[in-house]
Short mmCIF file of C-alpha atoms in Angstrom, two decimals:
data_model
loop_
_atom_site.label_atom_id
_atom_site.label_comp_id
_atom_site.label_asym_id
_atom_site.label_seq_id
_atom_site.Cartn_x
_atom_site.Cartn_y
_atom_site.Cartn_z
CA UNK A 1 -7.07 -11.08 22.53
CA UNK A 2 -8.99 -8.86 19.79
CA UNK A 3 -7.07 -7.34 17.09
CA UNK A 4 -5.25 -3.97 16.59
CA UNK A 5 -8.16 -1.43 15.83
CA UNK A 6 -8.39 -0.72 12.29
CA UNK A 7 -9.39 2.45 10.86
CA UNK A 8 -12.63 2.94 9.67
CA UNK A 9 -14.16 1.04 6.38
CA UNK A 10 -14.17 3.09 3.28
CA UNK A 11 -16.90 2.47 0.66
CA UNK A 12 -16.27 2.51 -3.19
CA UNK A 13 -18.28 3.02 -6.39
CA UNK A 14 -22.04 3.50 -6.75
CA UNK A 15 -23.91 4.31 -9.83
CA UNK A 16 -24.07 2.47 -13.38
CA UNK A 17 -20.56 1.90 -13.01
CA UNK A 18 -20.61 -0.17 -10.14
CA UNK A 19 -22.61 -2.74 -8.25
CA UNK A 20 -22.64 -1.50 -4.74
CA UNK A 21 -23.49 -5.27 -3.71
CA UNK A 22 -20.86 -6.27 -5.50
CA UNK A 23 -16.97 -6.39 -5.65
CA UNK A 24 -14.94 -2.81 -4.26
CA UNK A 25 -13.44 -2.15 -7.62
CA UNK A 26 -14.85 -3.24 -10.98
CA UNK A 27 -12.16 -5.33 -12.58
CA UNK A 28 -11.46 -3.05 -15.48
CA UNK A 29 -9.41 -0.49 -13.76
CA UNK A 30 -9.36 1.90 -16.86
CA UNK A 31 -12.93 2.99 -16.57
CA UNK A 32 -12.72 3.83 -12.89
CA UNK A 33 -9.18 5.51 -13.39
CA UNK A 34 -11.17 7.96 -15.93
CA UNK A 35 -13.82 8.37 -13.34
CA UNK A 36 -11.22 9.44 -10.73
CA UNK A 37 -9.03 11.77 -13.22
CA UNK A 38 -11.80 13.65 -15.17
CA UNK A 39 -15.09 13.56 -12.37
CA UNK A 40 -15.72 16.23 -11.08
CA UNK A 41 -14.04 16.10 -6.88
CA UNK A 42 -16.62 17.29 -4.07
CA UNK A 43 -14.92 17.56 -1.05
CA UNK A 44 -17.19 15.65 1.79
CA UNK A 45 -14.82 15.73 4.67
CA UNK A 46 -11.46 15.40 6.42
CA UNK A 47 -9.73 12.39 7.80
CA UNK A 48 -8.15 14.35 10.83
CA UNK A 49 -6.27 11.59 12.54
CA UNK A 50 -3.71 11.43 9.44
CA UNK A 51 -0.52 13.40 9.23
CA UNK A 52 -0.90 15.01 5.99
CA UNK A 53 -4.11 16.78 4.51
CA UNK A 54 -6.73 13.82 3.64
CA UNK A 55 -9.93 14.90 1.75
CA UNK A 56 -12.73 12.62 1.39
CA UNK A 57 -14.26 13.31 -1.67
CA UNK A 58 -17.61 12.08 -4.04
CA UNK A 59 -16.59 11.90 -7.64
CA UNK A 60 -18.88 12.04 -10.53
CA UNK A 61 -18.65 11.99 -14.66
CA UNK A 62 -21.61 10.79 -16.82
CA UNK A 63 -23.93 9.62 -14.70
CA UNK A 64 -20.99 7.50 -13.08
CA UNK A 65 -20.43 8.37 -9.22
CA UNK A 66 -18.25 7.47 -6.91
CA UNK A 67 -16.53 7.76 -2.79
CA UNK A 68 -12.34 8.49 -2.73
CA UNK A 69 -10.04 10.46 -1.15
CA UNK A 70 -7.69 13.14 -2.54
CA UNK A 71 -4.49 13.99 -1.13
CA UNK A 72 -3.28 17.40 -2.29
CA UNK A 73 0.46 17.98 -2.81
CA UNK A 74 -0.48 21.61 -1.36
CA UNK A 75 -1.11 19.65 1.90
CA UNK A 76 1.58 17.60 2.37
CA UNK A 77 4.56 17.83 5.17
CA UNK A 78 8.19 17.92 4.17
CA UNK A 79 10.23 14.79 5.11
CA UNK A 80 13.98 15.17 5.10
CA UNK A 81 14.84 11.72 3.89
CA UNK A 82 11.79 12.07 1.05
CA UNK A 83 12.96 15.65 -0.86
CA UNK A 84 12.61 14.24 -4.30
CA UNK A 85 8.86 14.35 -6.45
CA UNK A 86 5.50 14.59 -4.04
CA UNK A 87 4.25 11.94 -1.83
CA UNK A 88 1.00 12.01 -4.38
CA UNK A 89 3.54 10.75 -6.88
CA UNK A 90 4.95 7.96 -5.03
CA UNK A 91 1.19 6.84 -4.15
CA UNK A 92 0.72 6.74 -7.51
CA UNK A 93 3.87 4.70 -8.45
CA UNK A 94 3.06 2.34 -5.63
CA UNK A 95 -0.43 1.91 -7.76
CA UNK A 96 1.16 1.18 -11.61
CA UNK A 97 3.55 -0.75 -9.47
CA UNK A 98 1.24 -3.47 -8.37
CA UNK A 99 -0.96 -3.10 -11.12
CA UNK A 100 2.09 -4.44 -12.95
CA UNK A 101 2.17 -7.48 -11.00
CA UNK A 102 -1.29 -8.19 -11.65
CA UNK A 103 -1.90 -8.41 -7.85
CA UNK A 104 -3.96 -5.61 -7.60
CA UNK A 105 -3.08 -5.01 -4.12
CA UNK A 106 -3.43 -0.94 -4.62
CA UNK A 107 -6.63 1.08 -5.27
CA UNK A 108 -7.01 2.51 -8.41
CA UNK A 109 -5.29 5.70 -8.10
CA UNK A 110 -4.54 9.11 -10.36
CA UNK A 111 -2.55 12.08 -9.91
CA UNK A 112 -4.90 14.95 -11.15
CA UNK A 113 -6.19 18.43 -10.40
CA UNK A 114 -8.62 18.76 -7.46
CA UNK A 115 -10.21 22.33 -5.15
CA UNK A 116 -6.98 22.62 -3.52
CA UNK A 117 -4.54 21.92 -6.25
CA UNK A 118 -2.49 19.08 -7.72
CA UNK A 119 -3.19 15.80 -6.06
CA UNK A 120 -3.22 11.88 -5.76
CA UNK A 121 -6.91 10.53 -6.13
CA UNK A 122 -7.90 6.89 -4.86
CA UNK A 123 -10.99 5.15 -4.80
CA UNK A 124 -12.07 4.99 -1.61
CA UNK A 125 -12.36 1.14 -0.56
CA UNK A 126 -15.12 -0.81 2.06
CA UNK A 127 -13.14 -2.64 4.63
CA UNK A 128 -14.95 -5.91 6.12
CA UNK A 129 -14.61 -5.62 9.92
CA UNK A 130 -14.97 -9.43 10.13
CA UNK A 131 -11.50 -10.28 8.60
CA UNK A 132 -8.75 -10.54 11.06
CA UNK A 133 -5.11 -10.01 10.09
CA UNK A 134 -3.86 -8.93 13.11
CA UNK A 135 -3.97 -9.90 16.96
CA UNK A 136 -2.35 -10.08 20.39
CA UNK A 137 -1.89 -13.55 21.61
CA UNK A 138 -0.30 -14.84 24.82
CA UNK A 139 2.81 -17.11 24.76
CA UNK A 140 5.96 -17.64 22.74
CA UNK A 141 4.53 -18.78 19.62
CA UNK A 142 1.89 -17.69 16.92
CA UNK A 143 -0.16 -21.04 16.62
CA UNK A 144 -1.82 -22.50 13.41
CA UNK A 145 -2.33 -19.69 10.61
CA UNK A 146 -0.90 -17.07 12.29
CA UNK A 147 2.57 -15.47 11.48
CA UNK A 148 5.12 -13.98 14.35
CA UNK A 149 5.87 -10.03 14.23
CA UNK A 150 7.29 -9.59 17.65
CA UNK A 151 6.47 -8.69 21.04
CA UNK A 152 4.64 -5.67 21.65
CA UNK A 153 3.47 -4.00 25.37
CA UNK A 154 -0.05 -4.85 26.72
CA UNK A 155 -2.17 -3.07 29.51
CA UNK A 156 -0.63 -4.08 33.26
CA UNK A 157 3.35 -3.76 32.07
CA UNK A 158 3.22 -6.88 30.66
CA UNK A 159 3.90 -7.96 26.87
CA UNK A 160 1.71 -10.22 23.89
CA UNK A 161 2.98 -11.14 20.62
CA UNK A 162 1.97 -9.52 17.94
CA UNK A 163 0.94 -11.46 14.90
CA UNK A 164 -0.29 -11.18 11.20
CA UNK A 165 -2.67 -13.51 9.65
CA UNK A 166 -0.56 -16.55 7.67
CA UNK A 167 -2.54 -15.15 4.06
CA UNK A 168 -1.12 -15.37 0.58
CA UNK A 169 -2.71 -12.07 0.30
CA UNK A 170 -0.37 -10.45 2.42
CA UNK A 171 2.65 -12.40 1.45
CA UNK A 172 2.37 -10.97 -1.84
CA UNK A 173 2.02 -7.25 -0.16
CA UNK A 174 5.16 -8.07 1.75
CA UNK A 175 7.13 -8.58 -1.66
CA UNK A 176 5.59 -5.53 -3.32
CA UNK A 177 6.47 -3.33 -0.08
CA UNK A 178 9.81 -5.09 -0.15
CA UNK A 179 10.04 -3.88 -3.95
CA UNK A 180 8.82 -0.43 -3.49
CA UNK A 181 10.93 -0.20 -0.35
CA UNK A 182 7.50 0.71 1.94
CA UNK A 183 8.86 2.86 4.87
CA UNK A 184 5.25 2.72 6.80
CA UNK A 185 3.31 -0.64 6.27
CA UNK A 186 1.16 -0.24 9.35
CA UNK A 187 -1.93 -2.16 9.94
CA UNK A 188 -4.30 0.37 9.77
CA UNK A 189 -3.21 0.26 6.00
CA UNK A 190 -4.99 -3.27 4.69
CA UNK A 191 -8.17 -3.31 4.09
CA UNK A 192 -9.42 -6.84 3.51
CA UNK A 193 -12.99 -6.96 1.54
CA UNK A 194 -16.23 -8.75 2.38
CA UNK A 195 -15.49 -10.18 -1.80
CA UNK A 196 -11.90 -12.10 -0.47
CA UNK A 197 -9.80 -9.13 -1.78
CA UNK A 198 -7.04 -7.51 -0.35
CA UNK A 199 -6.29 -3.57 -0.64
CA UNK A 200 -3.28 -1.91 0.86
CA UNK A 201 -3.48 2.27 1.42
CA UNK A 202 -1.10 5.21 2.66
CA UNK A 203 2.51 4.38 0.28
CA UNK A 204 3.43 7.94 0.25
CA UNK A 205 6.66 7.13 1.77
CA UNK A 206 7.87 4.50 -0.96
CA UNK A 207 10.86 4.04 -3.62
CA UNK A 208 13.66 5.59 -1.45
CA UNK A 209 16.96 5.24 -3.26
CA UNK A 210 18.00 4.14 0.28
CA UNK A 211 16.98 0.93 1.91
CA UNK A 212 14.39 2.24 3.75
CA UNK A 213 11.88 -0.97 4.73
CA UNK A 214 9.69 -0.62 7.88
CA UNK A 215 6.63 -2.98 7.79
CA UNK A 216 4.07 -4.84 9.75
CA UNK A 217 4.65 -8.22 7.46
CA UNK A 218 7.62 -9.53 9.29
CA UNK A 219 6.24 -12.97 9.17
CA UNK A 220 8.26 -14.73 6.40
CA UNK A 221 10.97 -13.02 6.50
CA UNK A 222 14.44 -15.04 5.41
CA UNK A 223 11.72 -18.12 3.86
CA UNK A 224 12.17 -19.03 0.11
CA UNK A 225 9.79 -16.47 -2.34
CA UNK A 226 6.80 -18.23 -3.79
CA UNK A 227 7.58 -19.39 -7.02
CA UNK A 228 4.52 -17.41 -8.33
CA UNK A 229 6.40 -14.17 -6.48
CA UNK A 230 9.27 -15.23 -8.63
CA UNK A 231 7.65 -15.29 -11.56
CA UNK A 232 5.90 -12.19 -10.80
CA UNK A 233 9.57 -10.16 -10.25
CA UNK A 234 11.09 -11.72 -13.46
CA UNK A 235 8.26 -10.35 -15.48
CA UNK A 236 8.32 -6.88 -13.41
CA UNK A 237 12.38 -6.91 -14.55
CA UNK A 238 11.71 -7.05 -17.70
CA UNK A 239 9.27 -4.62 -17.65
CA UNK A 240 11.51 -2.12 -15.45
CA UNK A 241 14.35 -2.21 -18.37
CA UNK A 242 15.10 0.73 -20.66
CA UNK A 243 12.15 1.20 -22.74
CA UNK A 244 9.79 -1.17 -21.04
CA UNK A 245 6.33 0.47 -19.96
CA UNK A 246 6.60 0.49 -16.86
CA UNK A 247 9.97 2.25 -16.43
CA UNK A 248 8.48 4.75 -19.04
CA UNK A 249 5.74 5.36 -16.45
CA UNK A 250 7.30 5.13 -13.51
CA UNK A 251 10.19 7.72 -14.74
CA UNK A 252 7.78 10.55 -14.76
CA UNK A 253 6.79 10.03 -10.98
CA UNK A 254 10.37 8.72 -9.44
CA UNK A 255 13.76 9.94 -9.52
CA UNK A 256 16.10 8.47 -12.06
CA UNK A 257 18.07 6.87 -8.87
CA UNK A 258 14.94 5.94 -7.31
CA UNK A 259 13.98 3.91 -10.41
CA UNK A 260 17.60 2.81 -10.96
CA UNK A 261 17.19 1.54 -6.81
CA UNK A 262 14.04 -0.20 -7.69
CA UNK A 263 15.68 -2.44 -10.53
CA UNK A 264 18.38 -4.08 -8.24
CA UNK A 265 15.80 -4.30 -5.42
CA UNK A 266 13.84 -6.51 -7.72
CA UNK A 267 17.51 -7.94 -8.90
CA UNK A 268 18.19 -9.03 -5.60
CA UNK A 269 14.96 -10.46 -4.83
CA UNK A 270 15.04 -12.44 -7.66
CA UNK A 271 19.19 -13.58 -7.15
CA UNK A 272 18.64 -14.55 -3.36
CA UNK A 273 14.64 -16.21 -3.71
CA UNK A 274 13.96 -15.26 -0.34
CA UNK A 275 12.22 -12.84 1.16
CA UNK A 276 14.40 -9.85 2.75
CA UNK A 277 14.83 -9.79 6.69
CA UNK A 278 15.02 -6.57 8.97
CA UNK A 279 18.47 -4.90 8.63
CA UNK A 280 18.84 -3.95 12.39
CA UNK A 281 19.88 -0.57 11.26
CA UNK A 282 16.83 1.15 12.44
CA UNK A 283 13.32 -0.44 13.76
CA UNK A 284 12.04 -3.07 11.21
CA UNK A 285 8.38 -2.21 12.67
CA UNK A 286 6.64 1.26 11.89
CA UNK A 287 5.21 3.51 15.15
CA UNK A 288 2.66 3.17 15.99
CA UNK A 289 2.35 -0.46 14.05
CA UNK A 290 -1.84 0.32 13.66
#
């Protein structure tokens, strides 16, 4: 059976600082950070579907031009169980997050001044339609490559189970969202790229002092971490310890509890080498999962 619909592919950087043919985000990160925090933002148009207000944007400083969406705090919905800091902020924590791990798994992203105010800023990413992560398929088990997420309600009454793709690119997303305690990994959030990357979007609702985990990447739940994912979270530990880098950066987006939450999550990742499992406290899978 075909895969969840996606949403639609986003296109990057044109312009010297980019080869359009070439990969979604230049590897140096710095140069299109400054692009996104000091171009000048033209809004374009409105993603409608999403819950919050999503601009898309063209970006442009020096001759440099570019496609990404801004997020305006002035446009954002109160949650009850988020009061603390600005979504923007936590997208932008999710962002020095994983570039900490060297992953790269989130868009370069900026929090930064825009036409409507205060906002997050992230370069806007082509998806390649062709990659499959996700799919219906009929029986009890997942097959060869594919990972098991549960069962989920077809056309007729009847039921399919839904899996994710078997891909080291999304087993290391499932330990950063388990880090960054993701409340809403859906799957209309990964965008896989026609240059064999993997982006992940939409972590507004992230670094809840509270266990808060709701994701889409189910599939290896309770199985040993990858002893590169290990690796990865003793570095991050370090780095997350009074007067590491990180922590200094993170403290000005995240609560002093959040950030305090984030060290033992990565504590108890590290102590227990497994990936977590759902809690049963509340649905392990986000609604609607696309």
């Amino acid at each position: 059976m075909p895969a969840p619909e996606r949403i639609p592919p986003r296109s990057g950087l044109t312009g010297p600082a980019a080869d359009p043919a070439g990969p979604a985000a230049p590897a140096d990160d710095s140069a299109v950070c400054e692009l996104l925090a000091e171009g000048e933002l033209t809004v374009r148009g409105r993603i409608r579907e999403a819950s919050n207000a999503v601009l898309y944007c063209s970006v442009e400083l020096d001759g440099r031009s570019g496609t990404c969406i801004y997020k305006p705090v002035a446009g954002e919905r109160p949650l009850w169980d988020f009061p603390d800091g600005t979504l923007a902020q936590r997208e932008v924590a999710a962002y020095e997050l994983s570039r900490a791990t060297g992953w790269d798994l989130v868009p370069p992203t900026v929090l930064r001044d825009g036409p409507y105010g205060e906002g997050m800023c992230q370069l806007w990413i082509e998806a390649d339609p062709a990659v499959e992560l996700l799919a219906l398929v009929e029986g009890e088990e997942p097959g060869p490559g594919w990972k098991a997420i549960g069962f989920a309600e077809v056309g007729g009454g009847g039921t399919a189970l839904l899996v994710h793709a078997d891909d080291p690119r999304l087993r290391r997303l499932a330990v950063l969202d388990a880090v960054m305690n993701n409340a809403d990994r859906k799957g209309g959030h990964l965008l896989p790229t026609v240059d064999g990357k993997l982006y992940a979007i939409d972590h507004g609702v992230t670094f809840n002092a509270e266990d808060k985990l709701r994701t889409l990447l189910w599939g290896w739940a309770a199985e040993p971490l990858t002893d590169e994912a290990l690796g990865v979270l003793r570095r991050i530990s370090e780095d997350l310890a009074e007067g590491g880098s990180l922590a200094a950066r993170l403290a000005e987006l995240i609560t002093a509890d959040e950030l305090e939450a984030l060290r033992d999550r990565v504590a108890a990742l590290i102590s227990k080498g497994r990936h977590p499992e759902p809690s049963g406290q509340w649905p392990a899978i986000p609604w609607p999962p696309v």
